[in-house]
Coordinates of C-alpha atoms in Angstrom, one line a residue:
M1 CA -6.1 -0.8 27.6
T2 CA -6.1 -4.5 28.3
K3 CA -6.5 -7.0 25.5
A4 CA -10.0 -7.9 26.7
T5 CA -11.0 -4.2 26.8
A6 CA -9.5 -3.7 23.3
G7 CA -11.6 -6.6 21.9
Q8 CA -14.8 -5.2 23.5
E9 CA -14.1 -1.8 22.0
A10 CA -13.5 -3.3 18.6
S11 CA -16.8 -5.2 18.7
R12 CA -18.6 -1.9 18.8
R13 CA -17.0 -0.6 15.6
G14 CA -15.7 -1.6 12.2
L15 CA -12.4 -2.0 10.5
A16 CA -11.6 -0.5 7.1
V17 CA -8.5 -1.6 5.3
F18 CA -7.4 0.2 2.1
D19 CA -5.0 -0.9 -0.5
L20 CA -3.1 2.2 -1.8
D21 CA -2.0 2.0 -5.4
S22 CA -4.8 2.2 -8.0
T23 CA -7.2 2.1 -5.1
L24 CA -6.9 5.3 -3.1
L25 CA -4.5 6.7 -5.7
P26 CA -5.3 6.6 -9.4
I27 CA -1.6 5.7 -10.1
D28 CA 0.9 3.0 -8.8
S29 CA 3.2 4.9 -6.4
D30 CA 5.8 2.2 -6.6
H31 CA 6.1 2.3 -10.4
A32 CA 5.9 6.1 -10.3
W33 CA 8.7 6.4 -7.8
N34 CA 11.0 4.3 -10.0
E35 CA 10.1 6.6 -12.9
F36 CA 10.9 9.6 -10.7
M37 CA 14.3 8.2 -10.0
V38 CA 14.9 8.0 -13.7
S39 CA 13.8 11.7 -14.1
I40 CA 16.2 12.9 -11.4
G41 CA 19.1 10.9 -12.8
W42 CA 19.6 8.4 -10.0
V43 CA 19.5 5.5 -12.4
D44 CA 20.3 4.6 -16.0
G45 CA 17.0 5.6 -17.7
A46 CA 16.6 2.9 -20.4
A47 CA 17.9 -0.1 -18.5
F48 CA 16.1 0.8 -15.2
R49 CA 12.8 1.7 -16.9
A50 CA 12.9 -1.7 -18.8
G51 CA 13.3 -3.5 -15.5
N52 CA 10.7 -1.4 -13.8
D53 CA 8.1 -2.1 -16.5
R54 CA 8.9 -5.8 -16.5
F55 CA 8.4 -6.2 -12.8
Y56 CA 5.2 -4.1 -13.0
A57 CA 3.9 -6.4 -15.8
D58 CA 4.7 -9.4 -13.5
Y59 CA 2.7 -7.8 -10.7
Q60 CA -0.3 -7.2 -12.9
A61 CA -0.1 -10.8 -14.1
G62 CA 0.1 -12.1 -10.6
R63 CA 3.5 -13.6 -10.9
L64 CA 5.7 -11.0 -9.2
D65 CA 8.8 -12.3 -7.3
I66 CA 8.6 -9.5 -4.7
H67 CA 12.0 -10.4 -3.2
A68 CA 13.7 -9.9 -6.6
Y69 CA 11.7 -6.8 -7.2
V70 CA 12.7 -5.2 -3.8
A71 CA 16.4 -6.0 -4.5
F72 CA 16.1 -4.3 -7.9
A73 CA 14.1 -1.2 -6.7
T74 CA 16.1 -0.5 -3.6
A75 CA 19.6 -0.7 -5.1
P76 CA 19.4 3.0 -6.1
L77 CA 18.2 4.0 -2.7
A78 CA 21.0 2.1 -0.9
A79 CA 23.5 4.2 -3.0
R80 CA 22.1 7.5 -1.6
S81 CA 22.2 9.0 1.9
E82 CA 19.2 9.1 4.1
A83 CA 19.0 12.9 3.6
E84 CA 19.2 12.5 -0.2
R85 CA 16.4 10.0 -0.1
D86 CA 14.2 12.1 2.1
D87 CA 14.7 15.2 0.0
A88 CA 13.9 13.2 -3.1
H89 CA 10.7 11.8 -1.6
R90 CA 9.6 15.3 -0.6
R91 CA 9.9 16.3 -4.3
F92 CA 8.1 13.2 -5.3
M93 CA 5.2 14.0 -3.0
H94 CA 5.0 17.5 -4.3
E95 CA 5.5 16.9 -8.0
V96 CA 3.9 13.4 -8.5
I97 CA 1.7 12.3 -5.6
E98 CA -0.1 15.3 -4.3
P99 CA -1.5 16.3 -7.8
T100 CA -3.1 12.8 -8.0
I101 CA -4.8 12.7 -4.6
R102 CA -8.5 13.1 -5.3
P103 CA -11.1 14.5 -2.9
E104 CA -13.2 11.3 -3.5
A105 CA -10.5 9.2 -2.0
L106 CA -9.9 11.5 1.0
A107 CA -13.7 11.6 1.5
L108 CA -13.9 7.8 1.5
V109 CA -11.3 7.4 4.2
A110 CA -12.9 10.2 6.2
S111 CA -16.3 8.6 6.0
H112 CA -15.0 5.5 7.8
R113 CA -13.5 7.6 10.5
A114 CA -16.8 9.5 10.9
R115 CA -18.4 6.1 11.5
G116 CA -15.9 5.4 14.2
D117 CA -14.1 2.7 12.2
L118 CA -10.4 1.8 12.7
V119 CA -8.7 2.6 9.5
A120 CA -5.5 1.1 8.0
I121 CA -3.7 1.3 4.7
A122 CA -2.1 -2.0 3.6
S123 CA 0.2 -1.9 0.7
A124 CA 2.7 -4.2 -0.9
T125 CA 4.8 -1.1 -1.8
N126 CA 7.7 -0.5 0.6
D127 CA 7.5 1.6 3.7
F128 CA 9.9 4.3 2.4
I129 CA 7.5 5.2 -0.4
V130 CA 4.2 4.6 1.4
R131 CA 4.4 6.2 4.8
P132 CA 4.4 9.9 3.6
I133 CA 1.6 9.1 1.2
A134 CA -0.5 7.4 3.9
A135 CA 0.1 10.4 6.1
A136 CA -1.6 12.6 3.5
F137 CA -4.7 10.4 4.1
G138 CA -4.3 10.8 7.8
V139 CA -3.1 7.3 8.4
E140 CA 0.1 7.0 10.3
G141 CA 2.1 4.7 12.7
D142 CA 1.4 1.0 12.9
A143 CA -1.9 1.5 10.9
V144 CA 0.4 1.8 7.8
V145 CA 1.0 -1.9 6.9
T146 CA 3.7 -2.1 4.2
T147 CA 6.6 -4.2 2.9
R148 CA 9.4 -3.2 5.2
L149 CA 12.8 -2.7 3.8
G150 CA 15.6 -4.6 5.6
R151 CA 18.7 -3.0 6.9
D152 CA 22.2 -4.4 7.7
A153 CA 24.0 -4.2 11.1
D154 CA 25.1 -0.7 10.3
G155 CA 21.5 0.5 9.4
R156 CA 22.1 0.6 5.7
L157 CA 19.4 -0.7 3.3
S158 CA 20.2 -4.3 2.5
G159 CA 18.0 -4.9 -0.6
R160 CA 16.1 -7.5 1.4
I161 CA 12.7 -7.5 3.0
D162 CA 12.3 -7.3 6.7
G163 CA 9.8 -10.0 7.8
T164 CA 6.8 -11.0 5.8
P165 CA 6.1 -8.8 2.7
A166 CA 2.7 -7.2 2.7
F167 CA 1.8 -9.0 -0.5
R168 CA -1.0 -11.4 -1.4
E169 CA -1.5 -13.8 1.7
G170 CA 1.3 -11.9 3.4
K171 CA -0.8 -8.8 3.5
V172 CA -3.4 -10.6 5.5
A173 CA -0.8 -12.0 7.8
R174 CA 0.7 -8.5 8.4
V175 CA -2.8 -7.0 9.1
G176 CA -3.3 -9.8 11.6
Q177 CA 0.0 -9.0 13.3
W178 CA -0.8 -5.3 13.4
L179 CA -4.2 -6.1 15.1
A180 CA -2.6 -8.5 17.5
G181 CA -0.2 -5.8 18.6
R182 CA -3.2 -3.8 19.5
G183 CA -4.8 -6.7 21.4
E184 CA -7.4 -7.1 18.7
R185 CA -8.3 -9.6 16.0
L186 CA -10.6 -9.6 12.9
G187 CA -13.4 -11.3 14.7
D188 CA -13.6 -8.6 17.3
F189 CA -15.0 -6.1 14.7
S190 CA -18.7 -5.6 13.8
R191 CA -17.7 -5.4 10.2
V192 CA -14.4 -5.6 8.2
V193 CA -14.4 -3.6 4.9
A194 CA -11.5 -4.1 2.5
Y195 CA -10.9 -2.0 -0.6
S196 CA -8.6 -3.1 -3.5
D197 CA -8.2 -2.9 -7.3
S198 CA -6.1 -6.0 -7.8
P199 CA -6.6 -9.7 -7.9
N200 CA -3.3 -9.9 -5.9
D201 CA -5.4 -8.7 -3.0
L202 CA -8.0 -11.5 -3.2
P203 CA -6.8 -12.9 0.2
L204 CA -7.4 -9.4 1.7
L205 CA -10.8 -9.1 0.1
E206 CA -11.7 -12.6 1.1
M207 CA -10.9 -11.9 4.8
A208 CA -13.4 -9.0 4.8
T209 CA -17.1 -9.2 5.7
E210 CA -17.6 -6.4 3.1
P211 CA -15.1 -6.7 0.2
V212 CA -15.1 -3.8 -2.2
A213 CA -13.5 -4.2 -5.7
T214 CA -12.3 -0.6 -6.1
N215 CA -11.4 0.7 -9.6
P216 CA -11.0 -3.1 -10.3
S217 CA -8.9 -4.6 -13.0
A218 CA -10.9 -6.7 -15.5
E219 CA -9.9 -9.9 -13.7
L220 CA -11.0 -8.6 -10.3
A221 CA -14.2 -7.1 -11.8
S222 CA -15.0 -10.6 -13.1
V223 CA -14.4 -12.2 -9.7
A224 CA -16.5 -9.5 -8.0
A225 CA -19.4 -10.1 -10.4
S226 CA -19.3 -13.8 -9.8
R227 CA -19.2 -13.4 -6.0
G228 CA -21.7 -10.6 -5.7
W229 CA -19.1 -8.2 -4.3
R230 CA -19.7 -4.4 -4.3
V231 CA -17.8 -2.6 -7.1
L232 CA -16.7 1.0 -6.5
D233 CA -15.4 3.2 -9.4
L234 CA -13.9 5.7 -7.0
F235 CA -12.7 8.2 -9.5
G236 CA -15.1 7.8 -12.4
A237 CA -14.5 9.1 -15.9
R238 CA -12.5 12.3 -16.2

């Protein structure tokens, strides 16, 4: 498909971009993975949990240093083999993530596919954590836009970020790079719908023709009310 053809095809359909944590999932998978590493004994519980909670509070407050966080969170991964990491993630999916995946979230993603929309998941959480979760929603390959973990010349995790982190303005940049790789751009689509719970994703929501504050924090709910954005309580009271 040529770039011109791709753009013409896009103009006949929409684009739906979903944040993951606290948007499609009712939990934060990044924070939950770190708690899981505590539970399986990969890290010192008290010290690591304190750091995890501190970085999570920084994220919620909009002041996260994502480079410092990735260095902190990936140090335990770098100390394990790829096989150990993959085995642990399979347990994490079975024990932690799968019980939280709600039919409402699956149905929302499916509704966009049924309309013929191009669907992506864009998450500031790293690719190791996100990709198997995104696959559970039927989103795979380049349509999973994440913060990529860097590797050294020998292929080992370096504790650094590869390229632009998919965080705040960087998430919009990475979505743009993904589309460009497909020969498309935002303006090619008849509508662009973005879903997020967090004010960290204001740049993502602002790029959309249909921003949806989904399970929003109090701060994002206030912004949505002032701008007339749609608010979606995806999971409701349980």
